[in-house]
CSV table of C-alpha atoms in Angstrom, one decimal:
chain,number,residue,atom,x,y,z
A,1287,UNK,CA,3.1,12.9,2.4
A,1288,UNK,CA,-0.5,13.2,1.4
A,1289,UNK,CA,-2.2,14.5,-1.8
A,1290,UNK,CA,-5.9,14.4,-1.3
A,1291,UNK,CA,-7.0,10.8,-1.0
A,1292,UNK,CA,-3.5,9.7,-2.0
A,1293,UNK,CA,-0.8,8.7,0.5
A,1294,UNK,CA,2.7,9.0,-1.0
A,1295,UNK,CA,5.4,6.8,0.3
A,1296,UNK,CA,9.1,7.0,-0.5
A,1297,UNK,CA,12.4,5.3,0.4
A,1298,UNK,CA,12.5,1.9,2.0
A,1299,UNK,CA,9.3,0.5,3.3
A,1300,UNK,CA,10.3,-2.3,5.6
A,1301,UNK,CA,10.1,-3.5,9.2
A,1302,UNK,CA,11.8,-0.3,10.5
A,1303,UNK,CA,9.2,2.0,8.9
A,1304,UNK,CA,6.0,-0.1,9.2
A,1305,UNK,CA,4.8,1.5,12.5
A,1306,UNK,CA,5.1,5.0,11.0
A,1307,UNK,CA,3.4,4.1,7.8
A,1308,UNK,CA,0.7,2.1,9.6
A,1309,UNK,CA,-0.2,5.1,11.7
A,1310,UNK,CA,-0.2,7.5,8.8
A,1311,UNK,CA,-2.3,5.0,6.8
A,1312,UNK,CA,-5.0,4.5,9.4
A,1313,UNK,CA,-5.1,8.3,10.1
A,1314,UNK,CA,-5.5,8.8,6.3
A,1315,UNK,CA,-8.3,6.2,6.0
A,1316,UNK,CA,-10.2,7.8,8.9
A,1317,UNK,CA,-9.9,11.2,7.4
A,1318,UNK,CA,-11.2,10.4,3.9
A,1319,UNK,CA,-14.6,9.1,2.9
A,1320,UNK,CA,-13.5,8.1,-0.6
A,1321,UNK,CA,-11.2,5.4,-1.8
A,1322,UNK,CA,-7.5,5.7,-0.9
A,1323,UNK,CA,-4.5,5.3,-3.2
A,1324,UNK,CA,-1.1,4.5,-1.9
A,1325,UNK,CA,1.5,5.9,-4.3
A,1326,UNK,CA,4.6,3.7,-4.1
A,1327,UNK,CA,6.4,5.2,-7.1
A,1328,UNK,CA,9.3,6.4,-4.9
A,1329,UNK,CA,9.6,3.2,-2.8
A,1330,UNK,CA,13.0,1.6,-3.3
A,1331,UNK,CA,12.5,-1.6,-1.4
A,1332,UNK,CA,9.7,-3.4,0.5
A,1333,UNK,CA,9.6,-6.4,2.7
A,1334,UNK,CA,6.8,-8.9,3.7
A,1335,UNK,CA,6.2,-7.2,7.0
A,1336,UNK,CA,5.4,-3.9,5.2
A,1337,UNK,CA,3.1,-5.6,2.7
A,1338,UNK,CA,1.2,-7.3,5.6
A,1339,UNK,CA,0.6,-3.8,7.0
A,1340,UNK,CA,-1.0,-2.9,3.7
A,1341,UNK,CA,-3.0,-6.1,3.5
A,1342,UNK,CA,-4.5,-5.5,7.0
A,1343,UNK,CA,-5.3,-1.8,6.0
A,1344,UNK,CA,-6.9,-3.1,2.9
A,1345,UNK,CA,-9.2,-5.3,4.9
A,1346,UNK,CA,-10.1,-2.4,7.2
A,1347,UNK,CA,-10.9,-0.2,4.2
A,1348,UNK,CA,-13.1,-2.9,2.6
A,1349,UNK,CA,-15.0,-3.2,5.9
A,1350,UNK,CA,-15.6,0.6,5.8
A,1351,UNK,CA,-16.9,0.2,2.2
A,1352,UNK,CA,-13.8,1.6,0.5
A,1353,UNK,CA,-11.0,0.5,-1.8
A,1354,UNK,CA,-7.3,0.8,-1.1
A,1355,UNK,CA,-5.2,0.7,-4.2
A,1356,UNK,CA,-1.4,0.6,-4.7
A,1357,UNK,CA,0.0,2.8,-7.5
A,1358,UNK,CA,3.4,3.0,-9.1
A,1359,UNK,CA,4.7,-0.4,-7.9
A,1360,UNK,CA,8.2,-1.1,-9.2
A,1361,UNK,CA,9.1,-4.5,-10.5
A,1362,UNK,CA,10.9,-5.3,-7.2
A,1363,UNK,CA,7.7,-4.4,-5.2
A,1364,UNK,CA,5.6,-6.5,-7.6
A,1365,UNK,CA,7.9,-9.4,-7.2
A,1366,UNK,CA,7.5,-9.2,-3.4
A,1367,UNK,CA,3.8,-9.1,-3.8
A,1368,UNK,CA,3.8,-12.3,-5.8
A,1369,UNK,CA,6.4,-14.1,-3.7
A,1370,UNK,CA,4.4,-13.3,-0.5
A,1371,UNK,CA,1.2,-14.1,-2.3
A,1372,UNK,CA,-0.3,-10.9,-1.0
A,1373,UNK,CA,-1.0,-9.9,-4.6
A,1374,UNK,CA,-4.3,-11.9,-3.9
A,1375,UNK,CA,-5.2,-9.4,-1.2
A,1376,UNK,CA,-3.8,-6.1,-2.3
A,1377,UNK,CA,-5.2,-4.2,-5.3
A,1378,UNK,CA,-2.5,-3.0,-7.6
A,1379,UNK,CA,-3.3,-0.3,-10.2
A,1380,UNK,CA,-2.5,-1.4,-13.7
A,1381,UNK,CA,0.3,0.4,-15.3
A,1382,UNK,CA,-0.1,2.0,-18.7
A,1383,UNK,CA,2.0,0.2,-21.3
A,1384,UNK,CA,4.4,2.6,-22.9
A,1385,UNK,CA,4.7,2.3,-26.7
């Protein structure tokens, strides 16, 4: 699902869904001249293959002069970003600290 320059993902983002997400993501990047946000608030689980798709898309966006930012990453997604060391490549939006 898209909301302006935001691509909203939900469910499990893993090797079974990478092709579909990859196609949607590249279509989305081509269709917007501004920076793109990938909202992962409703993503239950993610694997390294899926994160690599995001890393490659990030490189493509940078080459085109844009940013690709991940929003709403759960602790499990953040853990995979760190374990895979793709946190160095992918830009993750800071979460507001709730008081």
